[in-house]
mmCIF file of C-alpha atoms and ligand atoms in Angstrom:
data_model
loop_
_atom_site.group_PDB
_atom_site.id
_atom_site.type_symbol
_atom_site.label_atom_id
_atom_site.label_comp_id
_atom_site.label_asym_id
_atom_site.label_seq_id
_atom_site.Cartn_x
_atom_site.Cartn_y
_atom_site.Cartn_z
ATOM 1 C CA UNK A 697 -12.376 -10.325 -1.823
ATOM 2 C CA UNK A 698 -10.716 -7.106 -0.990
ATOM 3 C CA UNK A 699 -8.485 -7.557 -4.072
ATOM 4 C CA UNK A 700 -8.992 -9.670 -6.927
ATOM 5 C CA UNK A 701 -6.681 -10.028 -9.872
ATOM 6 C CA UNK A 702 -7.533 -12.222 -12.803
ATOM 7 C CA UNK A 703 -5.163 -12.816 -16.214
ATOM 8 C CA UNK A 704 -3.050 -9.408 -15.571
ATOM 9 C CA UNK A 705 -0.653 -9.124 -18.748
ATOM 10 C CA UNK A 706 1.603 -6.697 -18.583
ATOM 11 C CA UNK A 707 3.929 -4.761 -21.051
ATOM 12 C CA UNK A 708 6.697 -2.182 -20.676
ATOM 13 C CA UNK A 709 8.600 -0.459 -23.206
ATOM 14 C CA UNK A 710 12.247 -0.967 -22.574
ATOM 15 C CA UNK A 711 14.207 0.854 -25.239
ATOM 16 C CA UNK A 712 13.295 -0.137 -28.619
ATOM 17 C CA UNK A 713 11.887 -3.545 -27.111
ATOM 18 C CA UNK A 714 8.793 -4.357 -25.437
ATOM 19 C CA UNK A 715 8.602 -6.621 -22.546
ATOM 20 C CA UNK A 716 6.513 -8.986 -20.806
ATOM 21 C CA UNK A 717 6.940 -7.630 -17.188
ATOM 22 C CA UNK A 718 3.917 -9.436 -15.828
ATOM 23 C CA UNK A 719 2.250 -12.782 -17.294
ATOM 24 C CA UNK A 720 -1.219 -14.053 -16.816
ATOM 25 C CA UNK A 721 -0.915 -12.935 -12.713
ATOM 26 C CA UNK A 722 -3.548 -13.860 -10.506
ATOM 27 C CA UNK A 723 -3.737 -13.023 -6.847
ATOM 28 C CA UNK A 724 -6.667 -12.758 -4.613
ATOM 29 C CA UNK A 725 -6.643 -10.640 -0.697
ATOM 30 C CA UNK A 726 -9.304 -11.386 1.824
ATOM 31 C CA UNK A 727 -10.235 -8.854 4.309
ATOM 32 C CA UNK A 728 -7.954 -8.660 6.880
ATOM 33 C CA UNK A 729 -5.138 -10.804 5.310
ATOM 34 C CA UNK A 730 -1.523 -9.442 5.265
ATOM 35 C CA UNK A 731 0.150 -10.430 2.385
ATOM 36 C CA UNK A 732 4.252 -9.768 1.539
ATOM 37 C CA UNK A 733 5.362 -9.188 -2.085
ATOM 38 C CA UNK A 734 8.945 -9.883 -2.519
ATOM 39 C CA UNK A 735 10.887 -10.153 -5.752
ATOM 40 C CA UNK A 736 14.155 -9.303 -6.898
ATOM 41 C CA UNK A 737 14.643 -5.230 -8.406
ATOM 42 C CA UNK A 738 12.760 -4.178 -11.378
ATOM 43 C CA UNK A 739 10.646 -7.371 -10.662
ATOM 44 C CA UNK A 740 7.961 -5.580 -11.597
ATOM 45 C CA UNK A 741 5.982 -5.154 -7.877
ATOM 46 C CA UNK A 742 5.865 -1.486 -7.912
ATOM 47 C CA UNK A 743 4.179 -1.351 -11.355
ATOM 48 C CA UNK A 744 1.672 -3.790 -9.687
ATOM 49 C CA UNK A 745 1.145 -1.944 -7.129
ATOM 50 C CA UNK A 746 0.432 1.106 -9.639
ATOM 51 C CA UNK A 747 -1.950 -1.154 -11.559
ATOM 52 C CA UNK A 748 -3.562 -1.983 -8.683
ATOM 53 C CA UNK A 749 -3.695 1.796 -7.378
ATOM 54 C CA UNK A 750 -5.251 2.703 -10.778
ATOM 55 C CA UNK A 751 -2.750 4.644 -11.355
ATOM 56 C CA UNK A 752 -1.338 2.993 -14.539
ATOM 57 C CA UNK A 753 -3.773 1.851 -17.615
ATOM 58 C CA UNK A 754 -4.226 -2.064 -17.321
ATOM 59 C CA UNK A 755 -3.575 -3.313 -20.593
ATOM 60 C CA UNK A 756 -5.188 -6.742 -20.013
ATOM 61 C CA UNK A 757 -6.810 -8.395 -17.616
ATOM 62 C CA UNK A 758 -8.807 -7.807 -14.664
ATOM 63 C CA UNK A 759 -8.056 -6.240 -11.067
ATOM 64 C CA UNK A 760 -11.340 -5.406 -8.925
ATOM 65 C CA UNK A 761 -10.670 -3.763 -5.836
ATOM 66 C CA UNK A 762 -13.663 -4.251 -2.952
ATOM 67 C CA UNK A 763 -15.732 -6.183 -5.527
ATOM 68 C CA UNK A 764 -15.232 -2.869 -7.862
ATOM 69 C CA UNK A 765 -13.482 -3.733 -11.537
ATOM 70 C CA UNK A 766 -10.904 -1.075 -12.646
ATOM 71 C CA UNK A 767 -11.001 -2.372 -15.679
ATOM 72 C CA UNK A 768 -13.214 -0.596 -17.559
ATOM 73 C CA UNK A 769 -13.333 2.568 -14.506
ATOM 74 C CA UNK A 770 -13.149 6.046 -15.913
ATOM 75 C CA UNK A 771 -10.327 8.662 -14.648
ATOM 76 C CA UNK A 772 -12.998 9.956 -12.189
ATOM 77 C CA UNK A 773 -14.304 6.499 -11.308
ATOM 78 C CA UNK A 774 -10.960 4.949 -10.208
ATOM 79 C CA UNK A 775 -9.667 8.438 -8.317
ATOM 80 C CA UNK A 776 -12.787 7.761 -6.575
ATOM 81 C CA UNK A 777 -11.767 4.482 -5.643
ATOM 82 C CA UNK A 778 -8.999 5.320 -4.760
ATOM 83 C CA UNK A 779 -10.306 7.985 -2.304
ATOM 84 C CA UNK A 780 -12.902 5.628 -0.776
ATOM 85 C CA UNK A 781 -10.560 2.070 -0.804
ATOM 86 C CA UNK A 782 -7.515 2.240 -1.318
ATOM 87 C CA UNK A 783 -4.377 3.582 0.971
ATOM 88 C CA UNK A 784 -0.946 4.327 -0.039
ATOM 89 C CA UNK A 785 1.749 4.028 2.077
ATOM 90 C CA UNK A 786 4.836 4.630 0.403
ATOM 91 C CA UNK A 787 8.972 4.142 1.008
ATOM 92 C CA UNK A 788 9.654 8.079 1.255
ATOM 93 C CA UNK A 789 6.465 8.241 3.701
ATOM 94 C CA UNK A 790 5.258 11.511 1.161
ATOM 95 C CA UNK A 791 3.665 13.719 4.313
ATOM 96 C CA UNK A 792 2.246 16.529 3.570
ATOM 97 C CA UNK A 793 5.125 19.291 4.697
ATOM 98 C CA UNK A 794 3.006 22.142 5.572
ATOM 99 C CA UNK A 795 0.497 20.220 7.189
ATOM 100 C CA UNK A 796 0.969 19.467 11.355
ATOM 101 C CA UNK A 797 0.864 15.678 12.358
ATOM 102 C CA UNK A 798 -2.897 15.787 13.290
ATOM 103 C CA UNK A 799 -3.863 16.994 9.970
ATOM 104 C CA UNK A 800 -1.788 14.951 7.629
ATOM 105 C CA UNK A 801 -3.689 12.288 9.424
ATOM 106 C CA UNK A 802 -6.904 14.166 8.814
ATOM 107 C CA UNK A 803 -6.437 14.403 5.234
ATOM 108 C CA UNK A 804 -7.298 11.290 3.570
ATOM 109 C CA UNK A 805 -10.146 10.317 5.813
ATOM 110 C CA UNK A 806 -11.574 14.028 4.943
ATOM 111 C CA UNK A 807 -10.365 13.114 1.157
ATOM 112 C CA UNK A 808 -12.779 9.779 1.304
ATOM 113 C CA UNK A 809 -15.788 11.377 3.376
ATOM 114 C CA UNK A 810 -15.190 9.692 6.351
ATOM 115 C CA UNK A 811 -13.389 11.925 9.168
ATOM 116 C CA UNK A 812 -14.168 11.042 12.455
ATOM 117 C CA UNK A 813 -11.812 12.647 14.971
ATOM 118 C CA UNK A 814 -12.082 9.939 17.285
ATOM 119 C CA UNK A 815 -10.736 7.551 15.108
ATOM 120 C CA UNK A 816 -7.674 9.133 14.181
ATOM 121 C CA UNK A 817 -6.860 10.508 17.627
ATOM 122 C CA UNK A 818 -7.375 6.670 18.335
ATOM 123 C CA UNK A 819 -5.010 5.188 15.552
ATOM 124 C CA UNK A 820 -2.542 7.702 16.526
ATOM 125 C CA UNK A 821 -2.983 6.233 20.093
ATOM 126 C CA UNK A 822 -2.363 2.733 18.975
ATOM 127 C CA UNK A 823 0.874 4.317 17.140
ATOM 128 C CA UNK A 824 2.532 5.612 19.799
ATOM 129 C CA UNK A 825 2.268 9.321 18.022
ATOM 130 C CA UNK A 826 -0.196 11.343 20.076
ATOM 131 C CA UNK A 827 2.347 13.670 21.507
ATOM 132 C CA UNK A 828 3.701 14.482 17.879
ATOM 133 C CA UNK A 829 0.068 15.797 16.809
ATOM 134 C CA UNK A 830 0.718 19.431 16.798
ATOM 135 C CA UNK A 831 4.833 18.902 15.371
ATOM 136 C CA UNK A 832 5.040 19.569 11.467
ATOM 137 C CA UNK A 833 6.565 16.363 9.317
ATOM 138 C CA UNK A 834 10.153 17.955 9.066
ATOM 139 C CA UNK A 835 10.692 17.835 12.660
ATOM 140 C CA UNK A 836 10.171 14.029 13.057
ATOM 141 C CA UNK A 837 12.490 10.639 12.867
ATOM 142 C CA UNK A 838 12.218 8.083 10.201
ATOM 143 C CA UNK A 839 10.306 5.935 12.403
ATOM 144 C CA UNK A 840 8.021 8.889 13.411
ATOM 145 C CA UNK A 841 7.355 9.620 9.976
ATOM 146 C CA UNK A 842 6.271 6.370 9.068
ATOM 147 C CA UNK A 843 3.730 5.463 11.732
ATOM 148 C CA UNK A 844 2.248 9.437 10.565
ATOM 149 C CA UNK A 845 2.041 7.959 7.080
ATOM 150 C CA UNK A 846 0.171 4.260 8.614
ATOM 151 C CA UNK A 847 -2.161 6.567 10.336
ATOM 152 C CA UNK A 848 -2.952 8.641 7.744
ATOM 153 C CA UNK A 849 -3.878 5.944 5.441
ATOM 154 C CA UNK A 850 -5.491 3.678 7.873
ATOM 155 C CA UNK A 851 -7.830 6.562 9.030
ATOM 156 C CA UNK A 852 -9.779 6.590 5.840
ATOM 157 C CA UNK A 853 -10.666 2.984 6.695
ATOM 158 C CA UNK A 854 -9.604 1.857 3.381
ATOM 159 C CA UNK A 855 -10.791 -1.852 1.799
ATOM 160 C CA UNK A 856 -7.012 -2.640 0.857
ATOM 161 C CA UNK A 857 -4.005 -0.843 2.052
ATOM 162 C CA UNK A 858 -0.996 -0.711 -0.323
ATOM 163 C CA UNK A 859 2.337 -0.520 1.143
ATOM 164 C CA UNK A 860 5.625 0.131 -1.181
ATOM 165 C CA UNK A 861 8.495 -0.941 1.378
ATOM 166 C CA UNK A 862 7.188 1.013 3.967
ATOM 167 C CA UNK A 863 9.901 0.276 6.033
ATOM 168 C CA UNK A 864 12.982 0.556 3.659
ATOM 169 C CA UNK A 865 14.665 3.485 5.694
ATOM 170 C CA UNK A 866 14.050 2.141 9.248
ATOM 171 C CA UNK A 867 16.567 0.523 11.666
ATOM 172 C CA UNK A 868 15.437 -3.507 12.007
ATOM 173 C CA UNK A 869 13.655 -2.771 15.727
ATOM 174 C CA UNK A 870 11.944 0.129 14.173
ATOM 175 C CA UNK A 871 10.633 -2.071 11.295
ATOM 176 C CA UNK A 872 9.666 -5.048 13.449
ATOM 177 C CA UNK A 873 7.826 -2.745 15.550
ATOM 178 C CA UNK A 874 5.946 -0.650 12.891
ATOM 179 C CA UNK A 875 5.156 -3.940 10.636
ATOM 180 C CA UNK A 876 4.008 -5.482 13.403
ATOM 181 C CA UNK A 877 1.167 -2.073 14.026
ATOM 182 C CA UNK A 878 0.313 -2.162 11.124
ATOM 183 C CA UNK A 879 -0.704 -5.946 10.556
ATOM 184 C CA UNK A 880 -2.308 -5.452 13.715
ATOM 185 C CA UNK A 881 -4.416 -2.490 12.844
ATOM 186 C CA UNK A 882 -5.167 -3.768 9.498
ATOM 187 C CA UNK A 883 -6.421 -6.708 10.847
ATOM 188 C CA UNK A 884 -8.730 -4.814 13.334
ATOM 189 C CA UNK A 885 -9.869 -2.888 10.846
ATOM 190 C CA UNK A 886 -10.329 -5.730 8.199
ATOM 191 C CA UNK A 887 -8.074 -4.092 5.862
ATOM 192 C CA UNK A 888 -6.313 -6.461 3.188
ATOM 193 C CA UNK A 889 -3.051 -5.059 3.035
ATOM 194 C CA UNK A 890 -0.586 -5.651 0.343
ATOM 195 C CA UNK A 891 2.983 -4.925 1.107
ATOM 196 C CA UNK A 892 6.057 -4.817 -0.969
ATOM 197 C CA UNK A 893 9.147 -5.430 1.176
ATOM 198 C CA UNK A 894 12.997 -7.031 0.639
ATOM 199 C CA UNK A 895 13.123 -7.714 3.752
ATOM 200 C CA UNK A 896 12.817 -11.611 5.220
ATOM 201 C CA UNK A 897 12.077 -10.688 8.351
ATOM 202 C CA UNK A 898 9.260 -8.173 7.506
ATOM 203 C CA UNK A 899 8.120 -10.781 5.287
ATOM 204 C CA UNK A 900 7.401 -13.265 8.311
ATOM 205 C CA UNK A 901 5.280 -11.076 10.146
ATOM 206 C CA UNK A 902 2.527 -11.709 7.062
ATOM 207 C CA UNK A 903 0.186 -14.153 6.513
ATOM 208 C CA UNK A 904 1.001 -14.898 3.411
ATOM 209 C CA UNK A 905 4.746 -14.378 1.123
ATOM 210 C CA UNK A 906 4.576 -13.754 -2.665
ATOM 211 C CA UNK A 907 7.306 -13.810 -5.023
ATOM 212 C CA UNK A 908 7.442 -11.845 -8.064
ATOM 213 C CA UNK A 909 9.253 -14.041 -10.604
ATOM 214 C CA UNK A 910 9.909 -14.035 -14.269
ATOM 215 C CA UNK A 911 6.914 -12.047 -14.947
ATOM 216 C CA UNK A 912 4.797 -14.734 -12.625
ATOM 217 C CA UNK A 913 3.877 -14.124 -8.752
ATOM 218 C CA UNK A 914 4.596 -17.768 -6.693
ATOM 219 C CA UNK A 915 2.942 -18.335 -3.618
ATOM 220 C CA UNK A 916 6.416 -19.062 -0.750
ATOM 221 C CA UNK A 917 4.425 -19.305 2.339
ATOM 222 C CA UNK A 918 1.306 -19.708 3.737
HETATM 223 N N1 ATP B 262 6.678 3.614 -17.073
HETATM 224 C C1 ATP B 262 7.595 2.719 -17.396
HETATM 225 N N2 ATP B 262 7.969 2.564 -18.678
HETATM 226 C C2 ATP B 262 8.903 1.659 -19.028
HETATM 227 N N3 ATP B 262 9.508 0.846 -18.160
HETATM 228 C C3 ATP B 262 9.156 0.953 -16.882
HETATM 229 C C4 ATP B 262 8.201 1.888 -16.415
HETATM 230 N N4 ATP B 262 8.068 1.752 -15.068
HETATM 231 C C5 ATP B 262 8.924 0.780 -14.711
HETATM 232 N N5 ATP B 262 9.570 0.295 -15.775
HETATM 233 C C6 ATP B 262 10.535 -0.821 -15.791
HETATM 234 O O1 ATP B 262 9.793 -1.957 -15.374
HETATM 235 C C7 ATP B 262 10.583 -2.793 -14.572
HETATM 236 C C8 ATP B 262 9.870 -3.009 -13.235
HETATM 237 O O2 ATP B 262 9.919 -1.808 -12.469
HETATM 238 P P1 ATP B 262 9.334 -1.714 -11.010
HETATM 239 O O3 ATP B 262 9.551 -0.333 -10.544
HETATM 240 O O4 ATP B 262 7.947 -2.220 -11.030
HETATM 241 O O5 ATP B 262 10.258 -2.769 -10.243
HETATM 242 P P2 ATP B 262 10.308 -3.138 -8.688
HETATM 243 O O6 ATP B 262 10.092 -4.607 -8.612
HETATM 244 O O7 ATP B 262 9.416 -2.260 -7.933
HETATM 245 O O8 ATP B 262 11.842 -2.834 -8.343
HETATM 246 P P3 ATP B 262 12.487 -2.250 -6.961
HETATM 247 O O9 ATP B 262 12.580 -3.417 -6.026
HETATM 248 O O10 ATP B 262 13.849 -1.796 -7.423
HETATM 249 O O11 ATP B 262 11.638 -1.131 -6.472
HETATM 250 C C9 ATP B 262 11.944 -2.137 -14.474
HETATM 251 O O12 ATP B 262 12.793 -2.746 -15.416
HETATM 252 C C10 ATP B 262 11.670 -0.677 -14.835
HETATM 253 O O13 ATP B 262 12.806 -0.112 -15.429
HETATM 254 MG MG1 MG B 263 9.715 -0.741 -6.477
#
């Protein structure tokens, strides 16, 4: 499995109170499997995404990402992981400003080891975005922006992609179209790829739709 997790508790501090934002959650991604998370806001799928990232301390339970268990990981094993399996596409696309196109999409794939020119020159291809290579992140649309950021962190040729409504600023036809890239590049790549969206639509393009729930994730589709 490119993600596995197993008994996730989780617990947030809300004021004086603590409380139960996730509750005995288990989910499982296959290689090449597009899955939606949906849920209503403050739902808790951004946190989960974080957990999953590494990037918050898992209180209990178990997430392994690639077969590799962040449970017990050290700060330097999981930023690691994170380097070598894991992208991160987020809503405000988070492009490096002083970078150009081509080497924002350079950057994680140097980050993780693993830059081959080729490859990126060929997922910017698939994108549409070859003639934006040498334009700097400022100068591009919405839409631009985010098929920069799907390059970017498909060019590492991450294990599991993680995408925080990556399309939560685009016009509908601009979201169809990029969602529908990227399932189809994660899926040639064998990339699991989790993605949070509100969106119905977006939601339909996936293999799979998950909703977050009263601290429980509820399979709606398959
Ligand atoms: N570090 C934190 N400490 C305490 N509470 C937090 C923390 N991070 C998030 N929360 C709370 O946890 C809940 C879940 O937040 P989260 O950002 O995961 O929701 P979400 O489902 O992503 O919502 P949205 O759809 O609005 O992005 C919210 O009530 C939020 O206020
Ligand atoms: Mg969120």
């Amino acid at each position: 499995m490119s993600l596995l997790i197993q008994s996730l508790n989780h617990q947030i501090i809300d004021g004086d109170n603590h409380r139960q934002l996730l509750v005995d959650l288990n989910l499982s991604v296959a290689p090449g499997e597009c899955v939606a998370l949906m849920g209503d806001s403050g739902s808790g799928k951004t946190t989960l995404l974080n957990l999953i990232a590494g990037l918050e301390p898992i209180q209990q339970g178990k997430i392994a990402v690639a077969g590799i268990s962040l449970t017990q990981a050290s700060d330097r094993q999981l930023s690691q992981l994170r380097k070598q399996h894991i992208g991160i596409i987020f809503q405000h696309f988070n492009l490096l400003t002083s970078l150009s196109v081509q080497d924002n999409i350079e950057f994680s794939a140097k980050l993780a080891g693993r830059y081959d020119v080729m490859h990126g020159l060929a997922l910017a291809e698939q994108l549409g975005i070859s003639h934006l290579l040498k334009k700097y992140p400022a100068t591009l649309s919405g839409g631009e922006m985010q098929r920069v950021a799907i390059a970017r962190a498909l060019n590492s040729k991450p294990k599991l992609l993680l995408a925080d409504e990556p399309t939560g600023n685009l016009d509908q036809q601009n979201s169809s179209q990029v969602v529908a890239q990227l399932v189809q590049l994660a899926k040639s790549n064998n990339t699991a790829l989790l993605m949070v969206t509100h969106s119905a639509d977006v939601a339909a393009s996936m293999d799979k739709i998950y909703r977050l729930q009263e601290s429980s994730i509820r399979l709606v589709t398959d």
